[in-house]
Every structure is written in C-alpha cells, then in structure tokens.
Amino acid sequence: MWELDPASGLVQRTFRAGQLPVGLVFLADPLWVTTQVDGELRRIDVRSGETESVLPLGHRLGDLAAANRRLFVAVRGP
C-alpha cells in the first residue's frame, strides 16, 4: 500500500498491508485495513508505518466503514 503526496502524486512511503488489501478506513488515529486473500483485519500506525495488530477473521473480507467510534467489516461468504 502506498502513501501519496496529493499535490505531486509521488509515493511518500509504503506500508505492509497483507495480500490484496480491499478496505481502508481511519478510526481515530490508526488506519484499519482488510485483506481479501488473508482474511485479516490490520491496524496500522500511520506515524510509524508499523502494523500494530492483526486479527485473523478467516473469511474473504471486503470493505470497511467507521461510524460512532465503531468499525464495520463486510464479509464475502460464510
């Protein structure tokens, strides 16, 4: 996953986000990412670029949404 400079479009840095990241959302400071292949929900500290935690949910995950300090994850299949 890349962080881009919005003015120039140049890559500023990269983040390890698992295989086939499909959903991204900020909830407070961390960035949350779902991966379709791994079936993981990752919490990334954008200041350091490090993955803080990985939650293996075991499903093909889709997009994410955040509302009222809650995180919602779309699941593709049983």
Short mmCIF file of C-alpha atoms in Angstrom, two decimals, residues 1-40:
data_model
loop_
_atom_site.label_atom_id
_atom_site.label_comp_id
_atom_site.label_asym_id
_atom_site.label_seq_id
_atom_site.Cartn_x
_atom_site.Cartn_y
_atom_site.Cartn_z
CA MET A 1 0.00 0.00 0.00
CA TRP A 2 1.34 3.48 -0.84
CA GLU A 3 1.02 6.87 0.81
CA LEU A 4 0.97 9.51 -1.93
CA ASP A 5 1.65 13.23 -1.87
CA PRO A 6 -1.69 14.67 -3.08
CA ALA A 7 -0.02 17.62 -4.83
CA SER A 8 2.62 15.71 -6.80
CA GLY A 9 1.20 12.18 -6.86
CA LEU A 10 4.60 10.86 -5.80
CA VAL A 11 4.94 7.92 -3.43
CA GLN A 12 5.99 9.14 0.03
CA ARG A 13 6.27 5.74 1.69
CA THR A 14 4.88 2.24 1.61
CA PHE A 15 3.01 0.17 4.19
CA ARG A 16 2.82 -3.60 4.52
CA ALA A 17 -0.88 -4.33 4.41
CA GLY A 18 -1.17 -8.07 3.70
CA GLN A 19 -2.31 -9.76 0.50
CA LEU A 20 -4.84 -7.88 -1.62
CA PRO A 21 -5.92 -5.03 0.69
CA VAL A 22 -9.50 -4.09 -0.19
CA GLY A 23 -10.81 -1.83 2.56
CA LEU A 24 -9.28 1.20 4.27
CA VAL A 25 -10.69 3.44 6.98
CA PHE A 26 -9.36 5.75 9.67
CA LEU A 27 -10.90 5.37 13.11
CA ALA A 28 -9.25 7.92 15.41
CA ASP A 29 -5.51 7.72 14.64
CA PRO A 30 -4.93 4.20 13.37
CA LEU A 31 -5.61 3.07 9.82
CA TRP A 32 -7.62 -0.14 9.58
CA VAL A 33 -7.17 -2.37 6.52
CA THR A 34 -8.97 -5.54 5.41
CA THR A 35 -7.29 -8.11 3.20
CA GLN A 36 -9.27 -10.31 0.88
CA VAL A 37 -6.77 -13.15 0.46
CA ASP A 38 -5.50 -13.36 4.06
CA GLY A 39 -8.87 -12.71 5.69
CA GLU A 40 -7.21 -10.33 8.13
#
